[in-house]
């Protein structure tokens, strides 16, 4: 029997936004904008920064399930530690997390729980909005990932190019990304993948893209990459497994769901392109 993967505090915060009053939402948005550091100050200073009272902050955290500000800060500190966890630190606890003594079974169990947790915590309205943006052929789409997640950006690029025009894979080293900013305008979608340890270069690029008015979409882990501060849409995946590295299975779940939604978009463009491609292949056979 596997242990259920619980949603992160960042995920709970985004999920509860709709239940909050306007002032509570202001506090929550402030926390998301500087997560988790904003909540590590006193309730009074946190409230001042958000433009609300300390009692409003306490009501906001109560809706997240915390009975005291101290327990809320303990949870924030735990998430901050998880964000900063290194491969060596992850590897140190691998033996204790083994359940069956069979690496394949243990890894499969952890991956399945990550997929379930990802499915449970991805906001459906966000997913639908992102799928609609990616299906809109009037918008150019640019994709990029971090050290280990760039392969998923490449995977999505290959598939999206079949389904729609104007899909571009951002390439090269970080200095070369700046040159490619010239081809990104405010109607474009920039889809980024970033999980812990988060990429400073990717963050700097996302900030520049956002300043140009482009729509930044972030696929990240449950603790939320700092890119979430400038991203217009955020889709979190659960990634922890008994390994020195995090798993990309949850990220792939999100990526493949988006591709499936684009392929069946109401405008039928994806189907028409697939038919045209099959016709071209038929001529070559």
XYZ file of C-alpha atoms in Angstrom:
285
model
C 0.000 0.000 0.000
C 1.491 3.345 -1.009
C 1.342 6.487 1.068
C -0.884 9.166 -0.437
C 1.021 12.170 -1.737
C -0.379 15.312 -0.137
C -0.720 18.601 -2.031
C 1.934 21.189 -1.308
C 1.039 24.392 0.516
C 1.540 26.322 -2.721
C -0.989 24.072 -4.461
C -3.466 24.404 -1.595
C -3.073 28.169 -1.716
C -3.928 28.365 -5.416
C -6.817 25.926 -4.988
C -8.418 27.904 -2.150
C -8.222 31.326 -3.842
C -11.813 31.128 -5.070
C -13.096 30.630 -1.497
C -11.365 33.698 -0.115
C -12.691 37.195 0.451
C -11.096 39.995 -1.604
C -8.782 40.984 1.265
C -7.835 37.390 2.021
C -7.103 36.930 -1.666
C -4.796 39.957 -1.587
C -2.781 38.277 1.173
C -2.722 34.986 -0.732
C -1.601 36.662 -3.964
C 1.152 38.471 -2.054
C 2.349 35.139 -0.682
C 2.279 33.506 -4.114
C 4.216 36.453 -5.553
C 7.057 35.843 -3.088
C 6.598 32.231 -2.060
C 7.404 31.156 0.591
C 9.458 34.082 1.899
C 6.559 36.543 2.312
C 4.955 34.302 4.911
C 8.092 33.932 7.007
C 7.741 37.494 8.335
C 5.409 38.366 11.203
C 1.683 38.365 10.492
C 1.606 42.155 10.937
C 4.437 42.776 8.451
C 3.023 40.231 6.036
C -0.315 42.036 6.233
C 1.296 45.441 5.707
C 3.082 44.182 2.588
C -0.204 42.830 1.235
C -2.200 45.920 2.232
C -4.412 44.030 4.682
C -4.665 43.578 8.456
C -2.979 40.859 10.516
C -6.396 39.310 11.391
C -7.077 39.017 7.630
C -3.811 37.109 7.240
C -4.860 34.749 10.042
C -8.254 34.169 8.427
C -6.494 33.426 5.137
C -4.249 30.783 6.686
C -7.221 29.280 8.531
C -8.810 28.565 5.152
C -5.645 26.647 4.306
C -6.207 24.462 7.378
C -3.821 26.064 9.888
C -4.912 26.766 13.457
C -1.950 29.030 14.241
C 0.509 31.277 12.460
C 3.360 29.219 13.909
C 2.160 25.988 12.277
C 1.689 27.877 9.008
C 5.283 29.119 9.145
C 6.544 25.619 9.985
C 4.873 24.367 6.791
C 6.438 27.204 4.803
C 9.881 26.360 6.182
C 9.390 22.704 5.217
C 8.476 23.706 1.665
C 11.444 26.065 1.470
C 13.696 23.166 2.517
C 12.080 20.940 -0.126
C 12.624 23.596 -2.801
C 16.321 23.743 -1.945
C 16.890 20.007 -1.538
C 19.960 18.836 -3.447
C 20.420 15.484 -5.217
C 22.705 14.355 -2.384
C 20.066 15.195 0.197
C 17.400 13.341 -1.781
C 19.648 10.317 -2.122
C 20.324 10.168 1.620
C 16.698 9.274 2.318
C 16.146 6.817 -0.507
C 16.730 3.689 1.564
C 14.210 4.742 4.196
C 11.532 5.280 1.548
C 11.824 1.820 0.005
C 8.716 -0.242 0.751
C 9.006 -3.482 -1.173
C 12.753 -3.982 -1.386
C 12.295 -4.017 -5.155
C 13.542 -0.794 -6.801
C 11.218 -1.103 -9.799
C 8.119 -1.673 -7.652
C 9.029 1.163 -5.297
C 9.728 3.576 -8.118
C 6.527 2.576 -9.906
C 4.496 3.082 -6.722
C 5.979 6.530 -6.131
C 5.425 7.498 -9.765
C 1.804 6.354 -9.714
C 1.172 8.410 -6.569
C 2.799 11.417 -8.248
C 0.506 11.010 -11.254
C -2.531 10.812 -8.978
C -1.450 13.866 -6.993
C -0.712 15.799 -10.178
C -4.140 14.949 -11.570
C -5.806 15.963 -8.297
C -4.046 19.307 -7.972
C -3.771 20.763 -11.473
C -6.448 23.490 -11.695
C -8.837 22.413 -14.452
C -9.630 25.980 -15.514
C -5.914 26.708 -15.894
C -5.401 23.524 -17.916
C -8.302 24.374 -20.240
C -7.065 27.938 -20.713
C -3.541 26.810 -21.552
C -4.842 24.194 -23.997
C -6.929 26.869 -25.738
C -3.923 29.180 -25.989
C -1.784 26.414 -27.500
C -4.540 25.546 -29.982
C -4.847 29.153 -31.187
C -2.895 29.190 -34.453
C -2.892 32.994 -34.472
C -0.466 32.936 -31.566
C 3.138 31.837 -31.933
C 4.283 29.330 -29.314
C 7.848 29.250 -27.951
C 9.094 26.415 -25.717
C 12.062 26.094 -23.372
C 13.068 24.087 -20.316
C 15.789 23.775 -17.729
C 18.709 21.375 -17.486
C 16.598 18.218 -17.181
C 13.220 19.514 -18.348
C 14.323 20.871 -21.711
C 13.794 17.390 -23.173
C 10.072 17.738 -22.405
C 10.033 21.109 -24.172
C 11.573 19.391 -27.195
C 9.026 16.548 -26.985
C 6.130 19.011 -26.977
C 7.652 21.041 -29.801
C 7.847 18.029 -32.117
C 4.188 17.172 -31.504
C 2.846 20.735 -31.608
C 4.519 21.358 -34.973
C 2.358 18.607 -36.438
C -0.821 20.075 -34.937
C -0.353 23.784 -35.604
C 1.917 26.358 -37.292
C 4.278 28.891 -35.689
C 5.845 26.638 -33.057
C 9.421 27.434 -32.158
C 11.854 25.668 -29.876
C 14.116 28.217 -28.172
C 17.651 26.934 -28.606
C 21.238 27.544 -27.616
C 22.893 28.797 -24.442
C 21.241 31.477 -22.234
C 22.975 34.421 -23.981
C 21.432 33.251 -27.274
C 17.945 33.307 -25.746
C 18.119 37.097 -25.580
C 18.531 37.301 -29.360
C 15.375 35.224 -29.752
C 13.400 37.698 -27.643
C 13.221 39.829 -30.782
C 10.796 37.299 -32.271
C 8.448 37.205 -29.256
C 5.584 39.679 -29.025
C 2.691 40.259 -26.626
C 0.308 37.822 -28.341
C 2.781 34.949 -28.143
C 2.734 32.060 -25.689
C 6.007 31.100 -23.998
C 5.771 27.636 -22.428
C 8.490 26.979 -19.833
C 9.373 23.861 -17.821
C 11.255 24.319 -14.538
C 11.594 22.116 -11.446
C 13.898 22.180 -8.421
C 16.824 23.071 -8.471
C 15.329 25.969 -10.345
C 17.167 27.676 -13.187
C 18.230 31.281 -12.552
C 18.801 31.720 -16.295
C 15.279 30.538 -17.067
C 13.861 32.906 -14.430
C 15.730 35.876 -15.906
C 14.457 34.965 -19.374
C 10.875 34.592 -18.107
C 11.045 38.033 -16.499
C 12.192 39.587 -19.780
C 9.507 37.758 -21.752
C 6.799 38.848 -19.301
C 7.993 42.461 -19.497
C 7.409 42.313 -23.266
C 3.792 41.331 -22.616
C 3.983 37.721 -23.803
C 1.892 35.074 -22.053
C 4.201 32.994 -19.856
C 2.926 29.487 -19.075
C 4.863 27.497 -16.475
C 4.868 23.740 -15.917
C 6.669 23.196 -12.624
C 6.790 21.074 -9.468
C 4.445 21.214 -6.476
C 6.630 23.790 -4.696
C 6.416 26.221 -7.648
C 9.446 27.579 -9.453
C 10.186 31.284 -8.849
C 9.014 31.752 -12.452
C 5.485 31.430 -11.030
C 5.825 35.076 -9.930
C 5.692 36.252 -13.538
C 3.804 33.373 -15.184
C 0.212 34.054 -16.170
C -0.684 30.359 -15.924
C 0.929 27.720 -13.675
C 0.470 23.941 -13.922
C 2.137 22.042 -11.030
C 3.245 18.401 -11.123
C 4.382 16.152 -8.271
C 7.942 14.965 -8.826
C 9.452 13.320 -5.710
C 10.528 9.670 -6.069
C 13.052 7.398 -4.274
C 15.980 8.732 -6.290
C 18.640 11.433 -6.241
C 16.679 13.047 -9.103
C 13.074 14.105 -9.420
C 10.689 12.350 -11.779
C 9.376 13.882 -15.003
C 6.333 11.586 -15.175
C 3.957 14.231 -13.786
C 5.334 16.824 -16.179
C 4.792 14.405 -19.068
C 1.219 13.815 -17.885
C 0.533 17.537 -18.177
C 2.378 17.820 -21.508
C 0.551 14.899 -23.106
C -2.831 16.054 -21.794
C -2.243 19.458 -23.371
C -1.246 17.833 -26.663
C -4.371 15.678 -26.625
C -6.549 18.744 -26.020
C -4.887 20.702 -28.821
C -5.375 17.767 -31.192
C -9.133 17.716 -30.562
C -9.657 21.498 -30.446
C -12.982 22.634 -31.887
C -11.442 24.505 -34.799
C -10.263 21.192 -36.240
C -6.933 22.654 -37.353
C -4.951 19.829 -35.770
C -6.993 17.174 -37.558
C -6.630 18.963 -40.899
C -2.872 19.180 -40.479
C -2.677 15.489 -39.561
C -4.687 14.637 -42.687
C -2.379 16.796 -44.810
C 0.674 15.150 -43.299
C -0.714 11.681 -43.977
C -1.354 12.724 -47.585
C 2.266 13.870 -47.942
C 3.502 10.597 -46.473
C 1.254 8.689 -48.876
C 2.890 10.438 -51.833
C 6.338 9.406 -50.584
C 5.462 5.715 -50.179
